[in-house]
Coordinates of C-alpha atoms and ligand atoms in Angstrom, one line a residue:
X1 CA 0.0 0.0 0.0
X2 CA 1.4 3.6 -0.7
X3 CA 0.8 6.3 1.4
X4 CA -1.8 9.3 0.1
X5 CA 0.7 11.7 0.8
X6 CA 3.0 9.7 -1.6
X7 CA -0.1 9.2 -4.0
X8 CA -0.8 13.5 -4.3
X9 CA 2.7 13.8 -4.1
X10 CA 3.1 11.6 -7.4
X11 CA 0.1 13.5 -8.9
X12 CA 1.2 16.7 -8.3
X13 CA 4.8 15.7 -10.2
X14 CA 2.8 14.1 -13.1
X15 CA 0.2 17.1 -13.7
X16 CA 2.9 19.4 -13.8
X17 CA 4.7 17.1 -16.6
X18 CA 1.9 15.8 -18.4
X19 CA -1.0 18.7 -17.2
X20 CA -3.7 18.1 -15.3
X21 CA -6.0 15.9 -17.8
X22 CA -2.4 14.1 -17.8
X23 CA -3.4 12.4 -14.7
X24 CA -6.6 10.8 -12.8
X25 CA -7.3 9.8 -9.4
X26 CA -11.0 9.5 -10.5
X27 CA -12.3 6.7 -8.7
X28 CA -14.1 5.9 -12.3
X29 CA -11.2 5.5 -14.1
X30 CA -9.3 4.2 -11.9
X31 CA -11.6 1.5 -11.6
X32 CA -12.1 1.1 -15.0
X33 CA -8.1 1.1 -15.7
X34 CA -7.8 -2.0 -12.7
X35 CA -10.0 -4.6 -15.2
X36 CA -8.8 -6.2 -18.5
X37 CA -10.3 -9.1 -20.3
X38 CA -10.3 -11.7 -17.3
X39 CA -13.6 -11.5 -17.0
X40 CA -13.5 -14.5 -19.8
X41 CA -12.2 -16.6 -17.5
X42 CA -14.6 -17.5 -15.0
X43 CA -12.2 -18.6 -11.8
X44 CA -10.6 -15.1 -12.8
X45 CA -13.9 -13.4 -12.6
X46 CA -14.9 -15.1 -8.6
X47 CA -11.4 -13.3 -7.8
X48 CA -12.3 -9.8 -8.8
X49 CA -11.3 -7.2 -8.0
X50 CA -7.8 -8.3 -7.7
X51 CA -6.5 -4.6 -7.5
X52 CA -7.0 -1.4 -7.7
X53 CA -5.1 1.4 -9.3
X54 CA -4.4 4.6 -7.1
X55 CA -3.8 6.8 -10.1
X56 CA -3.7 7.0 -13.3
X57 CA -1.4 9.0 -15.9
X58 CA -2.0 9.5 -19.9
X59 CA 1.4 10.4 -21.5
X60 CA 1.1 11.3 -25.3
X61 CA 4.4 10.3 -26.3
X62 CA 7.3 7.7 -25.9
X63 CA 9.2 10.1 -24.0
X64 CA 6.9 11.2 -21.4
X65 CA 6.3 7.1 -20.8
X66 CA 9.8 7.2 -19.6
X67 CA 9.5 10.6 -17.6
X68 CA 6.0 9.2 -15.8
X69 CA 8.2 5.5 -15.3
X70 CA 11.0 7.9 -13.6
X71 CA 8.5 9.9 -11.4
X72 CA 7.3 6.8 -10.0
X73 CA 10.5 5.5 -9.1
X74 CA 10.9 8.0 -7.2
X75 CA 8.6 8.2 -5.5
X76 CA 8.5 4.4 -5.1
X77 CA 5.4 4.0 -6.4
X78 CA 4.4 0.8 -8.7
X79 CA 3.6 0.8 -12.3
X80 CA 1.3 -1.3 -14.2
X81 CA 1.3 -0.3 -18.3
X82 CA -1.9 -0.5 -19.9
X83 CA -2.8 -0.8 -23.6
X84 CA -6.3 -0.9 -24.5
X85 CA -6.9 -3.4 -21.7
X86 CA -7.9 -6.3 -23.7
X87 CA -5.7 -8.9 -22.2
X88 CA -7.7 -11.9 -20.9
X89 CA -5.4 -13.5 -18.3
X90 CA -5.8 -10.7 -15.7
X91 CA -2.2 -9.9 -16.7
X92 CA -3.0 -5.8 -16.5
X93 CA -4.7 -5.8 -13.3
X94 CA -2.8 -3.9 -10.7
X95 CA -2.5 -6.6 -8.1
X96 CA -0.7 -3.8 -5.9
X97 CA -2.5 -0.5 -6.7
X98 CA 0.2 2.1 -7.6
X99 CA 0.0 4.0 -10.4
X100 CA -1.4 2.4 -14.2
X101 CA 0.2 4.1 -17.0
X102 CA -2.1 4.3 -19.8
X103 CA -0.4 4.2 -23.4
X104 CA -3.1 4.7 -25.6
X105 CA -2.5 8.4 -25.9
X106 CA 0.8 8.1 -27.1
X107 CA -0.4 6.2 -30.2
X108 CA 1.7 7.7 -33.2
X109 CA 3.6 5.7 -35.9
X110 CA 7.1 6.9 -36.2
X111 CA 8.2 5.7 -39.6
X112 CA 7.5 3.0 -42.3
X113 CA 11.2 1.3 -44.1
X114 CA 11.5 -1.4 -46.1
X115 CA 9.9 -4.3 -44.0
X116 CA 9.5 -2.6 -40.8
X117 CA 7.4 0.0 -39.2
X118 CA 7.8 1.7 -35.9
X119 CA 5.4 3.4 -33.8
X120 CA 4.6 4.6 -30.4
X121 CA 3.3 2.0 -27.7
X122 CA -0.4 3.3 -27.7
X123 CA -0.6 2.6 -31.3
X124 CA -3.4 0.3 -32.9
X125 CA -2.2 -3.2 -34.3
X126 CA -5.2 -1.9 -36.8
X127 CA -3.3 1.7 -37.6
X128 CA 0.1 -0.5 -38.5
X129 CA -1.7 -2.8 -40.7
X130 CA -3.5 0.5 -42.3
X131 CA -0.4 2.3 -42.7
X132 CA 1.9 -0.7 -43.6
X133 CA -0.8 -1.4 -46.4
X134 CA -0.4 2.2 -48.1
X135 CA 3.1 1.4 -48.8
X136 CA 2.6 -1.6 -50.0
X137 CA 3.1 -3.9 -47.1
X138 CA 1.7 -5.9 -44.7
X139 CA 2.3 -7.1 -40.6
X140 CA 3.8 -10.1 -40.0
X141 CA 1.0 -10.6 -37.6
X142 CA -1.9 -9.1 -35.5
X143 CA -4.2 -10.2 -33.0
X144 CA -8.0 -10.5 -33.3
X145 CA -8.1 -7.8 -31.2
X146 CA -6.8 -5.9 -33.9
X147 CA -7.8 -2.5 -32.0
X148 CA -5.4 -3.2 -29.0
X149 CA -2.2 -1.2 -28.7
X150 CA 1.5 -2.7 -30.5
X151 CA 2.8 -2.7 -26.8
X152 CA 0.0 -4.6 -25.4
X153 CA 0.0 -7.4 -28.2
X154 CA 3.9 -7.4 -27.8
X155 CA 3.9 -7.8 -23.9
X156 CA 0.4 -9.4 -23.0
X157 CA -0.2 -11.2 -26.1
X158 CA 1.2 -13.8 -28.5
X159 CA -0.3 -14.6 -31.8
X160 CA -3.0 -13.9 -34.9
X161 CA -3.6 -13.2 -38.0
X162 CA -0.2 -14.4 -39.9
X163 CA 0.7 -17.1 -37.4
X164 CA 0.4 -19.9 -39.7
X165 CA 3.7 -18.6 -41.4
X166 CA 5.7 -16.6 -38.8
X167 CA 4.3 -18.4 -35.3
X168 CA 4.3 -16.1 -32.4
X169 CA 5.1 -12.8 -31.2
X170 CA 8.4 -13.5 -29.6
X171 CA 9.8 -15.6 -33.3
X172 CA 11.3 -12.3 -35.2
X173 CA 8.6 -10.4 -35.4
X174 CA 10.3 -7.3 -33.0
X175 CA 13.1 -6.1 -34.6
X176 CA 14.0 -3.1 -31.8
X177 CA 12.8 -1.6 -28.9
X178 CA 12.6 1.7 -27.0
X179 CA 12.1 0.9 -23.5
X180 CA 11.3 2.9 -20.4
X181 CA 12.6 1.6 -17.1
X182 CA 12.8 2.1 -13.7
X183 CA 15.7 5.1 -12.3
X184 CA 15.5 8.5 -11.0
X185 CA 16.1 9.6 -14.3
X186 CA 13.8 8.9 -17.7
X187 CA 15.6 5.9 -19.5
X188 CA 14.9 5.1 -23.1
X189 CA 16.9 2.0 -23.6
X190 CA 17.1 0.7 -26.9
X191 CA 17.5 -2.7 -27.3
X192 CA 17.5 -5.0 -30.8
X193 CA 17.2 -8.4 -31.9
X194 CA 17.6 -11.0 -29.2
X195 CA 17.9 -8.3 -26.7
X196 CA 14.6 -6.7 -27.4
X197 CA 12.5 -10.7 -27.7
X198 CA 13.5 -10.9 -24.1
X199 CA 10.9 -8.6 -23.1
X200 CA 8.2 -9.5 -25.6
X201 CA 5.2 -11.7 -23.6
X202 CA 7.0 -10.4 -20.3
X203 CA 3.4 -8.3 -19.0
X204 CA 5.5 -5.3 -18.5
X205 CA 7.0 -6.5 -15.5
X206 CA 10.5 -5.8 -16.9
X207 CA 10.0 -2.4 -18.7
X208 CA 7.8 -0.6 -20.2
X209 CA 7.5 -0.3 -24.0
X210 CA 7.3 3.0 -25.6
X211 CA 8.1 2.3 -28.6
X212 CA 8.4 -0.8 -31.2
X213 CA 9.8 -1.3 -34.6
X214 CA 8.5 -4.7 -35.8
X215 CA 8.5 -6.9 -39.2
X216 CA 6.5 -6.0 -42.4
X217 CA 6.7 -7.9 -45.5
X218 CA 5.6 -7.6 -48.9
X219 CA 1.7 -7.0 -49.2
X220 CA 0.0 -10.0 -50.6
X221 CA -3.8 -9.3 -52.2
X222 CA -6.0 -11.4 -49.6
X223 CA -9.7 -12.6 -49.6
X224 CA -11.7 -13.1 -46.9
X225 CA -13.2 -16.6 -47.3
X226 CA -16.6 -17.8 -45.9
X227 CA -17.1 -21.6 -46.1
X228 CA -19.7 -23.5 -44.6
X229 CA -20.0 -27.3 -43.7
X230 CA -22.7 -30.0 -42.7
X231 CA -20.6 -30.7 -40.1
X232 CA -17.6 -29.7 -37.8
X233 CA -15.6 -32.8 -38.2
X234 CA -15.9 -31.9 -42.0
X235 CA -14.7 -28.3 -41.6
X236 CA -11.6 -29.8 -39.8
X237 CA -10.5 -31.8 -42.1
X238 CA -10.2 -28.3 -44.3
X239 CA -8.5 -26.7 -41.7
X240 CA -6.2 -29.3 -42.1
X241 CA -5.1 -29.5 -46.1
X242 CA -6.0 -25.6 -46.1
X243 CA -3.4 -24.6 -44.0
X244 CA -0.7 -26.5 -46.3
X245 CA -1.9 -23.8 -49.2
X246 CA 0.8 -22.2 -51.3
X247 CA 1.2 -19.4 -50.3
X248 CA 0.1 -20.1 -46.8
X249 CA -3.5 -18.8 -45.8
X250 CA -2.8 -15.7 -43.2
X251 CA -5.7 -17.2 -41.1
X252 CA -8.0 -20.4 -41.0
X253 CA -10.7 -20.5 -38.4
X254 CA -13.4 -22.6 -38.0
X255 CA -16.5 -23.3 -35.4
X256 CA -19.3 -25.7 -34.5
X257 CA -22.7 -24.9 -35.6
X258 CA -23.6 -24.2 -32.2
X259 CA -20.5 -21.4 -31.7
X260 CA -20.8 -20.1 -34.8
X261 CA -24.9 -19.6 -34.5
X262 CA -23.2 -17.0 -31.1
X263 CA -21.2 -14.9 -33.5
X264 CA -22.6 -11.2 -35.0
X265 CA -25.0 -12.3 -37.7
X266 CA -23.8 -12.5 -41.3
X267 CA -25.4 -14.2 -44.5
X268 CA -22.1 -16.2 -45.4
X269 CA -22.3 -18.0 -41.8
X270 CA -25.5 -19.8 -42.4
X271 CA -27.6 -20.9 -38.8
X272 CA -27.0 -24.9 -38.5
X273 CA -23.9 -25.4 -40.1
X274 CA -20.3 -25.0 -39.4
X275 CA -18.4 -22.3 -40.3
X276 CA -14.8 -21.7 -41.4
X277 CA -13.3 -18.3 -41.9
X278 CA -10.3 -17.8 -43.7
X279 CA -8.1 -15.5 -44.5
X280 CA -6.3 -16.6 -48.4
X281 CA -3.6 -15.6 -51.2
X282 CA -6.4 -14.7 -54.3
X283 CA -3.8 -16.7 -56.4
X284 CA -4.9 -20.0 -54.6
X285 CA -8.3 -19.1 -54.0
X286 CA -9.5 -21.3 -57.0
X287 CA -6.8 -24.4 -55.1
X288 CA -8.5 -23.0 -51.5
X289 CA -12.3 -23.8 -53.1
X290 CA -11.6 -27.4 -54.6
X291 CA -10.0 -27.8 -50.7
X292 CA -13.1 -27.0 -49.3
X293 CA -15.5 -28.9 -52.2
X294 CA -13.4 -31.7 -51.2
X295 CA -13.9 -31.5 -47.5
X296 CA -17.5 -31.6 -48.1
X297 CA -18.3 -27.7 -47.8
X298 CA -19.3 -24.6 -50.0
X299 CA -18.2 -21.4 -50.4
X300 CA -20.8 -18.8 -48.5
X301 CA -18.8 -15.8 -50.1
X302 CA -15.4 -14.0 -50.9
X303 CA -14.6 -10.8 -49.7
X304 CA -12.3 -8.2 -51.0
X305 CA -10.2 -5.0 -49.0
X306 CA -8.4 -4.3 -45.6
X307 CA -11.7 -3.8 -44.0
X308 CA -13.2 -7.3 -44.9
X309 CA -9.9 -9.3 -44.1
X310 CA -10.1 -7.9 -40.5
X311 CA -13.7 -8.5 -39.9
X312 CA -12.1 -12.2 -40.8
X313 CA -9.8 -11.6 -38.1
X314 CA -11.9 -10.2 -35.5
X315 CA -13.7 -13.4 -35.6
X316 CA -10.8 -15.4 -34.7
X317 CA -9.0 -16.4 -32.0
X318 CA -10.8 -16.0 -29.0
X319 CA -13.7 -13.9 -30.2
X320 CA -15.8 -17.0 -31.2
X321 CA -15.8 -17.6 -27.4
X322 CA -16.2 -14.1 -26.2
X323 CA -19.2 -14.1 -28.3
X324 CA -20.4 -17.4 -26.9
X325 CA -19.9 -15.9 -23.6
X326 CA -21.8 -12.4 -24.8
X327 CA -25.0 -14.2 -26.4
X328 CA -25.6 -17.3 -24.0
X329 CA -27.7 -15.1 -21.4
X330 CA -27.9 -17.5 -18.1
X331 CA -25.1 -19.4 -18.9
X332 CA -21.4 -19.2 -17.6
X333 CA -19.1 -20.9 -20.4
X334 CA -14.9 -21.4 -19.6
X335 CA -12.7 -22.4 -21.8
X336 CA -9.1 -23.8 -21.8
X337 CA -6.1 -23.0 -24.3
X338 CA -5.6 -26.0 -26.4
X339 CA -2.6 -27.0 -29.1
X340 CA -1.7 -30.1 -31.4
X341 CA -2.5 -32.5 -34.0
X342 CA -5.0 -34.2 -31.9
X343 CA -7.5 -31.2 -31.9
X344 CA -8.2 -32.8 -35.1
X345 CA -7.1 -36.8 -34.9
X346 CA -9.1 -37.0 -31.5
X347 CA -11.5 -34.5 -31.6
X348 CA -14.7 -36.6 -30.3
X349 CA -12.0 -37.3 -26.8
X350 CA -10.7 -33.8 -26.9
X351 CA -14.5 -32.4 -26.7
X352 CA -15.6 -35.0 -24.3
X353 CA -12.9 -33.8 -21.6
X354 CA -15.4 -31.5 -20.3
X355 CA -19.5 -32.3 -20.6
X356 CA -20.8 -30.7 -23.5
X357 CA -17.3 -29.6 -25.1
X358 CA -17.0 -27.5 -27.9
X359 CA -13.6 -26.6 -29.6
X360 CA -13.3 -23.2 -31.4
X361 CA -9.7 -23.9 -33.6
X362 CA -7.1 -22.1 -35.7
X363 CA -5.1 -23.6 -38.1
X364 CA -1.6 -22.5 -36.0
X365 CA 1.7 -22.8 -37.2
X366 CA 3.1 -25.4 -36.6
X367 CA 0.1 -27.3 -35.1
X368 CA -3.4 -26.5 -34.9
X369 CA -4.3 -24.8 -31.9
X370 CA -7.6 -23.9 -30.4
X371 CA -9.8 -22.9 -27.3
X372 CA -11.8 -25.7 -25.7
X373 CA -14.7 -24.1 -24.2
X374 CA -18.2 -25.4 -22.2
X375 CA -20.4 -25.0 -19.1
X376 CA -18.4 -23.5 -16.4
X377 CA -19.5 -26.0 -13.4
X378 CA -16.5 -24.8 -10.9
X379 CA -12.8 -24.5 -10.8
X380 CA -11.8 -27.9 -10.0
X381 CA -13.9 -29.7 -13.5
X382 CA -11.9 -27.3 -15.4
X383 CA -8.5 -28.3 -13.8
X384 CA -9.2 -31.7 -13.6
X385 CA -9.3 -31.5 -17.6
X386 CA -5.8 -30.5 -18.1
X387 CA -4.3 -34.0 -17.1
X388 CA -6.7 -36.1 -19.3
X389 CA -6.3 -33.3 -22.2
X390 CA -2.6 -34.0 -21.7
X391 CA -3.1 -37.7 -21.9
X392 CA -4.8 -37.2 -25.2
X393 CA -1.7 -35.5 -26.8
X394 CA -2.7 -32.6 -26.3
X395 CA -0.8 -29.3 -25.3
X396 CA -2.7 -27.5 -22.6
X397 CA -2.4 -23.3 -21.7
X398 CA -4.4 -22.2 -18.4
X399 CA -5.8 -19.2 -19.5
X400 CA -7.0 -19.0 -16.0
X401 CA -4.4 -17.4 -14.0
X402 CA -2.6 -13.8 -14.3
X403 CA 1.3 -14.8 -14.0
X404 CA 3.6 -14.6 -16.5
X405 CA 4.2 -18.7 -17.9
X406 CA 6.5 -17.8 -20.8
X407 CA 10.6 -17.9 -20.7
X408 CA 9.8 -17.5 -16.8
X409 CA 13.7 -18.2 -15.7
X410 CA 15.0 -15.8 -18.8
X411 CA 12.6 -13.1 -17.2
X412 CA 13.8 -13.1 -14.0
X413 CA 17.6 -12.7 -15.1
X414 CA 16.3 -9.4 -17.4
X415 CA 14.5 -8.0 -14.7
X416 CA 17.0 -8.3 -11.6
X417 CA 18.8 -6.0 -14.5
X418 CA 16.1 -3.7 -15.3
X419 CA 13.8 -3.5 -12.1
X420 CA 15.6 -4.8 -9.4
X421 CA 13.2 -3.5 -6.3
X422 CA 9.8 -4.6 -8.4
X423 CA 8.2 -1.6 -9.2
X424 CA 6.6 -2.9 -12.4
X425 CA 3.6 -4.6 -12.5
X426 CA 4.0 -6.4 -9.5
X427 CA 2.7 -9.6 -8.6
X428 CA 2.3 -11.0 -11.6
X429 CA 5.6 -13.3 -11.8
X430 CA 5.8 -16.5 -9.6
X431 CA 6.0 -19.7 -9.9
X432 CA 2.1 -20.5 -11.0
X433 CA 1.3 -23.9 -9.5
X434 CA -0.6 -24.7 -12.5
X435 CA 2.5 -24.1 -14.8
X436 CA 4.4 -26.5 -12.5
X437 CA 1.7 -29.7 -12.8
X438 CA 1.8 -29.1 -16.6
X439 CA 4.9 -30.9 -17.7
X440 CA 6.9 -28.2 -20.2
X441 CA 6.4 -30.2 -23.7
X442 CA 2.4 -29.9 -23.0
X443 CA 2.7 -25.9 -23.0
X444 CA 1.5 -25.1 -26.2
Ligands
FAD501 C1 -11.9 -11.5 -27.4 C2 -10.4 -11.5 -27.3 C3 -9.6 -11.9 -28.3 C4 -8.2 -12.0 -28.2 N1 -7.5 -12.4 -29.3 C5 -6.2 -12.5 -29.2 C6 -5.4 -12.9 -30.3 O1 -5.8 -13.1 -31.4 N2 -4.0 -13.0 -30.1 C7 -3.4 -12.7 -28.9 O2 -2.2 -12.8 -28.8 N3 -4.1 -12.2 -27.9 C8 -5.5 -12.1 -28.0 N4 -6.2 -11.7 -27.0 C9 -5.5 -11.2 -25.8 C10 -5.2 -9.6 -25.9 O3 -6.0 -9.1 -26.9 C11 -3.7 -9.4 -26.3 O4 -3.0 -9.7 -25.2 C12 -3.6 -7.9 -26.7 O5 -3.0 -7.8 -27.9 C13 -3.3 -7.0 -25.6 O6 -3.2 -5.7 -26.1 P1 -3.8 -4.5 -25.2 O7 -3.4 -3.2 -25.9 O8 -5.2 -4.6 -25.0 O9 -2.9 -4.6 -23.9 P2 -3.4 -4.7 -22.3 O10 -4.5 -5.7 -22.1 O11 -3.7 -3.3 -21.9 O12 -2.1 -5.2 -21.7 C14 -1.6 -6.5 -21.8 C15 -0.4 -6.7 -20.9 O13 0.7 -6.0 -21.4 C16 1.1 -5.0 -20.5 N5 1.4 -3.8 -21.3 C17 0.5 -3.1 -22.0 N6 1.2 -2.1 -22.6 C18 2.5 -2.2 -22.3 C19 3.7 -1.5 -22.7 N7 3.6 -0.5 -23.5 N8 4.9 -1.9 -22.2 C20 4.9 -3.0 -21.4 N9 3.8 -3.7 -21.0 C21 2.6 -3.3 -21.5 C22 0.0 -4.9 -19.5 O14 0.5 -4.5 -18.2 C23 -0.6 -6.3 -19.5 O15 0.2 -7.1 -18.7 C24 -7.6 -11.6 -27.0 C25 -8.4 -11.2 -25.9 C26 -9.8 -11.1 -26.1 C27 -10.6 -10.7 -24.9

């Protein structure tokens, strides 16, 4: 707990650098900036509110990040960043108040080269794709949340759109880094390469981004895909041979009936049926419809433009569930993280882990993955699945708990380096007993 004198003292410091509407201690948003995403998990959501942030500051630009990070330091006063507060493992949640440093303000893209682009922290995942596409590029990758912030996805988050050929957010897709990090004195340290992965998928608990340089490639001319199929089992099996396309598909998505029948209406996803959603090279669209003839399913439609490929996207990922979640009044659903071949081999054991089992997959890169979602009936059905999950093949992520799981030992070696007392975003990095029970080659 921090003092109230140290809280106004901090305030005071951070109006007079960032101006009054610089800085809240409105209990409103302060509230509002202690809540991300976890709500989707339900053990998360009997936990809330796990924190509560004392203040709040709004820098516009990369360095005033580093300024606010200095003024807390010293004053000793925690720091949790926030993007747009769409991560769903709890992972922004100020466990131990302090002060949340909101990026979103500070949202403005620095400079488009020759297969990179780099932009403040705040900035959307959506702007870089926007700006990378007028100069004839593309993102290696974004997130279905395509609205959350370039430092968010890079700390909080892992994969998306583009996965199927570059894998995850910590595989070369950050080329350099500006970060802000704890000292009496603003720090920009700018780190490249290896040096700048360590921190990616880290929950800002060993700096704070504020600003990113990350990979673009050549801009390929994609469709949006809509294929339905009588059946899920069916629509699996052209998730399977689809995701072998040359050139690979950016995204492959597909749902049961009774998901699908959750998500925002839309004449190409057809009540009754399963749906797949894909995101494909127009040069093997004509290769990516014989796939799905084959498979036993039609092509609803084919959509052209930025716009329509990331409607694709923002039904991916774990929006099939969050709509689930949204349009299943009365019911609680859960679901768990899910990886491997067997999503597909052993789909009728995967789904009968848990009672009424439904499994909302991607096509992944270099395995399918997925998220395994039904009735919440308490904490204990939903751990007890991981072991026979496990048994099945399968590669199991608890998206249930708000530690960092990810190059754990790495982190710790970087942060007695960059934040030796703990100021930032404390509480999230322990040893979560889940992580230990799940042996380390059934991490997906
Ligand atoms: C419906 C739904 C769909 C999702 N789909 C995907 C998906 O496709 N792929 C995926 O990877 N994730 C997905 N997520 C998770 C989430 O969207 C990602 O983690 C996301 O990109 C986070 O971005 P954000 O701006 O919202 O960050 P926040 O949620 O605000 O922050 C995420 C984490 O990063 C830290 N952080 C934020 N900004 C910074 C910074 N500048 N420097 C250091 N640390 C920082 C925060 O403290 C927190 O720990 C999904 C979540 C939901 C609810």
């Amino acid at each position: 707990m921090t003092s109230t004198e140290t809280i106004e003292a901090l305030r005071a410091e951070l109006a007079a650098l960032l101006g009054e509407r610089g800085v809240s201690t409105d209990p409103k948003t302060r509230e509002r900036a202690s809540v991300d995403e976890a709500t989707m998990s339900p053990i998360l959501s009997e936990q809330l509110p796990l924190g509560l942030a004392d203040l709040v500051a709004h820098p516009a630009n990369a360095e005033e990040i580093a300024a606010v990070v200095a003024a807390a330091t010293r004053h000793r006063v925690p720091v949790t960043a926030r993007g747009k507060g769409t991560g769903n493992y709890g992972q922004g949640i100020p466990l131990r108040g302090g002060l949340v440093l909101d990026t979103t303000r500070a949202r403005a893209v620095v400079e488009v080269g020759d297969g990179v682009i780099t932009a403040e922290a705040g900035a959307s995942m959506a702007l870089l794709e926007r700006t990378a596409a007028a100069s004839g590029q593309q993102l290696w990758m974004y997130p279905s949340t395509a609205q959350s912030t370039v430092g968010g996805f890079l700390s909080g988050g892992s994969s998306g759109t583009g996965t199927i050929a570059h894998g995850s957010n910590w595989e070369g897709f950050v080329v350099a880094l500006d970060v802000a990090l704890p000292g009496p004195e603003p720090v920009l340290a700018h780190v490249e390469g290896e040096d700048a992965r360590t921190f990616v998928h880290t929950y800002g608990t060993a700096g704070v981004i504020a600003r990113a340089t990350v990979r673009l490639e050549p801009a390929q001319d994609w469709r949006a895909v809509y294929a339905s199929f009588p059946t899920f089992e069916e629509a699996l099996g052209a998730v399977r041979t689809l995701r072998a396309l040359d050139p690979l598909p950016r995204l492959v998505s597909a749902d049961r009936a009774a998901v699908a029948e959750r998500l925002p209406a839309d004449p190409a996803i057809p009540a009754g049926r399963a749906s797949l959603r894909a995101i494909i090279d127009a040069v093997a669209l004509e290769e990516a419809s014989s796939l799905i003839s084959a498979a036993g399913g039609v092509v609803e439609d084919v959509r052209e433009g930025t716009q329509q490929t990331i409607k694709v996207s923002t039904l991916s990922y774990n929006h099939p569930i969050w709509w689930l979640k949204k349009n299943s009044p009365g019911r609680e659903y859960f679901h768990v993280e899910v990886g491997g071949e067997a999503l597909i081999d052993r789909i009728h054991e995967v789904e009968a882990v848990y009672p009424g089992g439904m499994l909302h997959i991607e096509a992944g890169h270099r395995f399918p993955i997925g998220m395994l979602t039904a009735e919440y009936t308490g904490a204990a059905d939903v751990y007890a699945g991981y072991a026979k999950l496990v048994e099945l093949g399968v590669r199991v992520h608890s998206p249930h708990q708000f530690y960092v799981d990810h190059g754990v030992e790495e982190l710790l070696a970087l942060k007695q380096r960059t934040d030796p007392d703990g100021l930032l975003n404390p509480g999230h990095l322990g040893v979560p007993e889940l992580a230990v029970t799940l042996p380390a080659q059934a991490k997906i």
